[in-house]
mmCIF file of C-alpha atoms in Angstrom:
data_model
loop_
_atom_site.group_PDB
_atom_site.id
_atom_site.type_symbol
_atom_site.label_atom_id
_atom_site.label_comp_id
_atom_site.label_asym_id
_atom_site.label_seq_id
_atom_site.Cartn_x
_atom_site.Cartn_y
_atom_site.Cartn_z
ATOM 1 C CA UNK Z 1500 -35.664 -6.469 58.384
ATOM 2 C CA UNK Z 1501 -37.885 -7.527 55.470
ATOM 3 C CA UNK Z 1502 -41.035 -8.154 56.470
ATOM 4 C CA UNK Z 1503 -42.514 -9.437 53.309
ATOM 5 C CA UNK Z 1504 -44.337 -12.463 54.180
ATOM 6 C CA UNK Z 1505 -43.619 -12.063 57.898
ATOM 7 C CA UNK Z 1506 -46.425 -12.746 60.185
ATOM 8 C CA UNK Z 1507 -47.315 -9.534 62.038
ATOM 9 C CA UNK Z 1508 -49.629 -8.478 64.782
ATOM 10 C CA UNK Z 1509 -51.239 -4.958 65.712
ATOM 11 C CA UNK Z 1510 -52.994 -4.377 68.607
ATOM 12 C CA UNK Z 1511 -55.634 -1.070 68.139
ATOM 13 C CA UNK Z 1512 -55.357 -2.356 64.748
ATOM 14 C CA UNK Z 1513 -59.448 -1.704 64.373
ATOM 15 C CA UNK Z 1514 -59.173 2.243 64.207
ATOM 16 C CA UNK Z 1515 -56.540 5.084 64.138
ATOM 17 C CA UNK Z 1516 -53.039 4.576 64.143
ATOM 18 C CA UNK Z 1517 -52.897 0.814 64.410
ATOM 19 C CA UNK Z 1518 -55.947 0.452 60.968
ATOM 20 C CA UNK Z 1519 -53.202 2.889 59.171
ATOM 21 C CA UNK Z 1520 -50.393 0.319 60.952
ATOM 22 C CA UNK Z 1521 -51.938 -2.651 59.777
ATOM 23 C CA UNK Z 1522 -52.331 -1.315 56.113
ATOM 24 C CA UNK Z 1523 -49.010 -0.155 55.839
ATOM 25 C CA UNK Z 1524 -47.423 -3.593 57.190
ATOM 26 C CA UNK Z 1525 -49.843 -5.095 54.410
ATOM 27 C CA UNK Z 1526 -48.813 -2.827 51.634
ATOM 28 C CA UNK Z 1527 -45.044 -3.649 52.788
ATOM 29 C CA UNK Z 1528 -45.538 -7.148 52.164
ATOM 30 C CA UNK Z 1529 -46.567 -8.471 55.781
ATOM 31 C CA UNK Z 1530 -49.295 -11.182 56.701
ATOM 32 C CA UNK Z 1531 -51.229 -9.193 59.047
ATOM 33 C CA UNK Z 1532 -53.327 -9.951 62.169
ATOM 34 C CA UNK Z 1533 -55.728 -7.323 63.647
ATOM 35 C CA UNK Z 1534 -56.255 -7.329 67.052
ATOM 36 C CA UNK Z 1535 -58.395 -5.137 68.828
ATOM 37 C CA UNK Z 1536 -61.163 -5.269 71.174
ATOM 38 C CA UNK Z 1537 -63.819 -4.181 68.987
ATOM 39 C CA UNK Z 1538 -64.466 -6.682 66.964
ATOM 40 C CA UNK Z 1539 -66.075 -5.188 64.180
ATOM 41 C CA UNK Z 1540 -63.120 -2.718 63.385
ATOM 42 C CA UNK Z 1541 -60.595 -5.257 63.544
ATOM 43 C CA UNK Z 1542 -63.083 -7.119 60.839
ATOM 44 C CA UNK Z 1543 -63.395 -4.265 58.308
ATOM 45 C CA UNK Z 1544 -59.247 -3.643 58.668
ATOM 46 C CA UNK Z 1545 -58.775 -7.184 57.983
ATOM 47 C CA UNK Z 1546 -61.254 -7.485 55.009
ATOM 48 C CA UNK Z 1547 -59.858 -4.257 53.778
ATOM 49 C CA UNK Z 1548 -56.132 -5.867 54.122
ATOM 50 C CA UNK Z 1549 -56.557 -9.497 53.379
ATOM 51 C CA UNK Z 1550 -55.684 -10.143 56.917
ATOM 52 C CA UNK Z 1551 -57.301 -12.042 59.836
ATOM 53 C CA UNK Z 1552 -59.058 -9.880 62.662
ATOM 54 C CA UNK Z 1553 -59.104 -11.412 66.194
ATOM 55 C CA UNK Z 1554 -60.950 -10.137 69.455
ATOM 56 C CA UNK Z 1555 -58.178 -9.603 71.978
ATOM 57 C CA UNK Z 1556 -57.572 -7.754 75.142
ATOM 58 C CA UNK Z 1557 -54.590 -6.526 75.506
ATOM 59 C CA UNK Z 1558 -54.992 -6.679 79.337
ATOM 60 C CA UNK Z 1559 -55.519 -10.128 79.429
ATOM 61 C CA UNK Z 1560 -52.806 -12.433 79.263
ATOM 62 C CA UNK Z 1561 -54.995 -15.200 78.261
ATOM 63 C CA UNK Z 1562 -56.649 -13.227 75.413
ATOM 64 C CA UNK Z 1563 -53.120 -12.128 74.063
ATOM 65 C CA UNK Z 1564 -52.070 -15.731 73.853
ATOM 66 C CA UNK Z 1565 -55.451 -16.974 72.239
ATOM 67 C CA UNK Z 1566 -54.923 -14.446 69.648
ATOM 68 C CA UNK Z 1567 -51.092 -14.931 69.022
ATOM 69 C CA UNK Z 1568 -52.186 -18.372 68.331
ATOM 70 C CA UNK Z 1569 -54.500 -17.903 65.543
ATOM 71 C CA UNK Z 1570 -52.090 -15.312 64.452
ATOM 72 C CA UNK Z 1571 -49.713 -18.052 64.350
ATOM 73 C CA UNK Z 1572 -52.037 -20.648 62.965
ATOM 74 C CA UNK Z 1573 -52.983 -18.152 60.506
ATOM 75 C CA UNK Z 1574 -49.917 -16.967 59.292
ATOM 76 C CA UNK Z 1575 -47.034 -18.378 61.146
ATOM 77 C CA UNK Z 1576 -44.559 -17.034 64.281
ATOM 78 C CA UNK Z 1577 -45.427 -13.612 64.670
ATOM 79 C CA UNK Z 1578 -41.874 -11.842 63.552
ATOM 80 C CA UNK Z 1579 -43.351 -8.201 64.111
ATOM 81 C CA UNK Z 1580 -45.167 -6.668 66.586
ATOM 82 C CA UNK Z 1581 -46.928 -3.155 66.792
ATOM 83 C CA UNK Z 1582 -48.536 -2.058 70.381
ATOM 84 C CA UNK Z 1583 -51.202 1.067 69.267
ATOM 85 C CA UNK Z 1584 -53.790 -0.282 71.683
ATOM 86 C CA UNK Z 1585 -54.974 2.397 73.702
ATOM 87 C CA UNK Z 1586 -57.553 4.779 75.563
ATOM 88 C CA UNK Z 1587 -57.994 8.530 76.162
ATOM 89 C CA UNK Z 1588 -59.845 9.710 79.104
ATOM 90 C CA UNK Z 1589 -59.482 13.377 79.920
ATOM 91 C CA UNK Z 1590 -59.748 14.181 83.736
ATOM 92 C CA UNK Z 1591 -58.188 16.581 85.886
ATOM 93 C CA UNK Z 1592 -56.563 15.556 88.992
ATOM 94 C CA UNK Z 1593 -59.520 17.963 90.568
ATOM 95 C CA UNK Z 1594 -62.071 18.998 88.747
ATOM 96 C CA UNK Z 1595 -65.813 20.610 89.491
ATOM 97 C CA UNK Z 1596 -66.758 17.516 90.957
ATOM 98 C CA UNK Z 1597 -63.727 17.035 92.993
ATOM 99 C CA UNK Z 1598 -60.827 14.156 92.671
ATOM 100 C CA UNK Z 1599 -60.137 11.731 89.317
ATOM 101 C CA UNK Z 1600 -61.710 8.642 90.409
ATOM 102 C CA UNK Z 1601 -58.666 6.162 90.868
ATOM 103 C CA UNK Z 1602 -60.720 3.677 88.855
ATOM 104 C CA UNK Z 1603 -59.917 6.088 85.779
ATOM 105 C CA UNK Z 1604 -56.842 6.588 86.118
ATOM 106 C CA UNK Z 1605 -55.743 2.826 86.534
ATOM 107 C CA UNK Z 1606 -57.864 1.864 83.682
ATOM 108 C CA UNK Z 1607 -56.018 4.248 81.278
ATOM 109 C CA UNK Z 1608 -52.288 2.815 83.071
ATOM 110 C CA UNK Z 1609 -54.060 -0.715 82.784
ATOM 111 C CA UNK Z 1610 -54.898 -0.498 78.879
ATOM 112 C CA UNK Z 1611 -51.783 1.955 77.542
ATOM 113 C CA UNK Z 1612 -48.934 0.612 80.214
ATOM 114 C CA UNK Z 1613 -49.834 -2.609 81.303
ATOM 115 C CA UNK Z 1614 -51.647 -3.776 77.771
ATOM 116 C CA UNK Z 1615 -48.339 -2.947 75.676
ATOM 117 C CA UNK Z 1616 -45.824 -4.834 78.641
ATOM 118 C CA UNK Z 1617 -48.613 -7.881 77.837
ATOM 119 C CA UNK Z 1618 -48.071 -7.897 74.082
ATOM 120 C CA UNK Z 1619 -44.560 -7.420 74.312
ATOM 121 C CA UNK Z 1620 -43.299 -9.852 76.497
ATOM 122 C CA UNK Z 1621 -45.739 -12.800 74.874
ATOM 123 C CA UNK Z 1622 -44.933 -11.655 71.446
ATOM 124 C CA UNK Z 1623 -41.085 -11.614 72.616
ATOM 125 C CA UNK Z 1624 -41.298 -15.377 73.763
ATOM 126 C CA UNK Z 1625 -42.888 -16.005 70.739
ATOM 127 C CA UNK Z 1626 -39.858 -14.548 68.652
ATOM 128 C CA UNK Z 1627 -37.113 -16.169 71.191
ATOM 129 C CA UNK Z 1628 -38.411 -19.664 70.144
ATOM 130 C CA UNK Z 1629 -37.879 -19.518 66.594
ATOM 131 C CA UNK Z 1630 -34.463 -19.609 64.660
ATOM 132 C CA UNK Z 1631 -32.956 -16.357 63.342
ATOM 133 C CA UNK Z 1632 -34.495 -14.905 59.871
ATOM 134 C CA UNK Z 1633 -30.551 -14.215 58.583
ATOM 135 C CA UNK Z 1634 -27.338 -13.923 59.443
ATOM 136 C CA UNK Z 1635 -27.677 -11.147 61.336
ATOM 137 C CA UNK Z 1636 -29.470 -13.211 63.728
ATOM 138 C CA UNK Z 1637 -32.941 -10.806 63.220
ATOM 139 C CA UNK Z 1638 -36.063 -12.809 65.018
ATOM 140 C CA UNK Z 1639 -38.165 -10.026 65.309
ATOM 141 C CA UNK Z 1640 -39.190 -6.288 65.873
ATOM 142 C CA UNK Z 1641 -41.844 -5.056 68.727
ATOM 143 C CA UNK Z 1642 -43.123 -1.401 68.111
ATOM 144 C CA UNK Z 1643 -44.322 0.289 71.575
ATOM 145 C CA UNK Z 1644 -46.457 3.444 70.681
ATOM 146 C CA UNK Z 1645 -46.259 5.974 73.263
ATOM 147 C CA UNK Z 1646 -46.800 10.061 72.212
ATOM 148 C CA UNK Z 1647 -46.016 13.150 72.689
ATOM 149 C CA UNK Z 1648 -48.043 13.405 76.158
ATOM 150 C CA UNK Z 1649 -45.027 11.035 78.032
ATOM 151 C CA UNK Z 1650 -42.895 14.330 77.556
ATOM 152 C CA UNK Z 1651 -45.348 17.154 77.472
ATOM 153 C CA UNK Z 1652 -49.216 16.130 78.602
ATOM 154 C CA UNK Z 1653 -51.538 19.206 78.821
ATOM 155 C CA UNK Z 1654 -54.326 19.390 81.723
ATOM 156 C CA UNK Z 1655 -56.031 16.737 81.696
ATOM 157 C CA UNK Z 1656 -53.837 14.041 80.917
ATOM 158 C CA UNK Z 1657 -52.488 12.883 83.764
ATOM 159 C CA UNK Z 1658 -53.544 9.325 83.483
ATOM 160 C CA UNK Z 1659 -52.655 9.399 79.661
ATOM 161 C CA UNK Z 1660 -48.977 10.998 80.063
ATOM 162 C CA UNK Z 1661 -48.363 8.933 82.927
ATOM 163 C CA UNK Z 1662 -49.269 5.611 80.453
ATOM 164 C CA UNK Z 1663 -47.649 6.824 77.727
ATOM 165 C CA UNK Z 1664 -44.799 8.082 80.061
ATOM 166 C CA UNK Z 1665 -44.273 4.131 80.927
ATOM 167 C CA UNK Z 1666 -44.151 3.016 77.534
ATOM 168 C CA UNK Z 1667 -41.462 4.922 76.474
ATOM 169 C CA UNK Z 1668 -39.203 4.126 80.041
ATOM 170 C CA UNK Z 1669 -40.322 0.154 79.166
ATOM 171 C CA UNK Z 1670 -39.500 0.403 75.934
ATOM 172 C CA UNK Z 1671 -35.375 1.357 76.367
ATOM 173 C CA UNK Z 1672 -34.452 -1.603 78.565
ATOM 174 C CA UNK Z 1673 -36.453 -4.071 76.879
ATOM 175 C CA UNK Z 1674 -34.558 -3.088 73.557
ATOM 176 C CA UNK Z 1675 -31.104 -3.599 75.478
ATOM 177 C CA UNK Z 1676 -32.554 -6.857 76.716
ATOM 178 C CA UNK Z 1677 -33.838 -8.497 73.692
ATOM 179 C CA UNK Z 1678 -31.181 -7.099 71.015
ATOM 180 C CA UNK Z 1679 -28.548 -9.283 71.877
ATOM 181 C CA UNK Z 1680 -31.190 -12.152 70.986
ATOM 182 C CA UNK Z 1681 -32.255 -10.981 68.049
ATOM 183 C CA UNK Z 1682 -35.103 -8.996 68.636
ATOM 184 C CA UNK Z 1683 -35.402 -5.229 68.360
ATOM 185 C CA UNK Z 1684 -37.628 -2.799 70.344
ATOM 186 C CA UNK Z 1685 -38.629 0.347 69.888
#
């Protein structure tokens, strides 16, 4: 796909891998909308890019559509999207003060798991709606960022392999879903 002057979205997109994500999809030609919870990161991204930053929750359905919308008012139908979204929080299942509070352990499965499902299926909808790029019938790509940890977490990371675990079993059947229409997942 050639994603020069394609409207693109990356959640995370204020630090890490999805700032690096964003300025690579920039430098590759793409109009590119920041998304991240922390406002101010997604702002100096943006600025550094030429691209828009918008606050957005990726656990919140209404957030993700708010911000696909200004993406899309912005720049047009998003046509790529990259899920790098995400949150560490290192706890053993039993630790010196006894068992991982459940609360931390569905926050990290809320924001890795259920955050990257979010984006993909709205972003998805998005791309189903609009006519094919080519011939080929291309209407977009989705980029699920899982890691290492899905296949071989250390102590500690039961709540982050587990999330990143779920990406990467999402992330096959959704690709054999959406091909056929056009849009590729990875």
């Amino acid at each position: 796909m050639d994603i020069r002057n394609l409207a693109a979205v990356v959640t995370g997109g204020g630090s890490g891998l999805g700032a690096a994500t964003a300025r690579a999809l920039a430098a590759a030609g793409a109009k590119v909308t920041v998304l991240d919870v922390n406002e101010e990161g997604a702002k100096a991204t943006a600025e550094a890019i030429g691209g828009l930053a918008v606050r957005c929750d990726v656990t919140d359905p209404e957030s993700v559509q708010a911000a696909l919308a200004q993406a899309r008012d912005r720049h047009g139908p998003v046509r790529v999207a990259v899920s790098c979204a995400g949150i560490v929080v290192g706890a053993r299942v039993v630790g010196k003060k006894g068992a991982m509070p459940l609360e931390t352990f569905s926050k990290v499965v809320t924001v890795n798991l259920i955050g990257t499902f979010n984006v993909m299926r709205l972003a998805a909808e998005e791309m189903l709606a609009q006519d094919p790029l080519n011939d080929d019938g291309e209407r977009g790509v989705i980029v699920n960022t899982a890691s290492v940890a899905a296949f071989e977490g250390q102590i500690g990371q039961c709540a982050y392999s587990a999330s990143k675990g779920g990406v990467a079993a999402l992330t096959l059947p959704a690709a054999r879903e959406l091909a056929p229409r056009g849009v590729r997942v990875m």
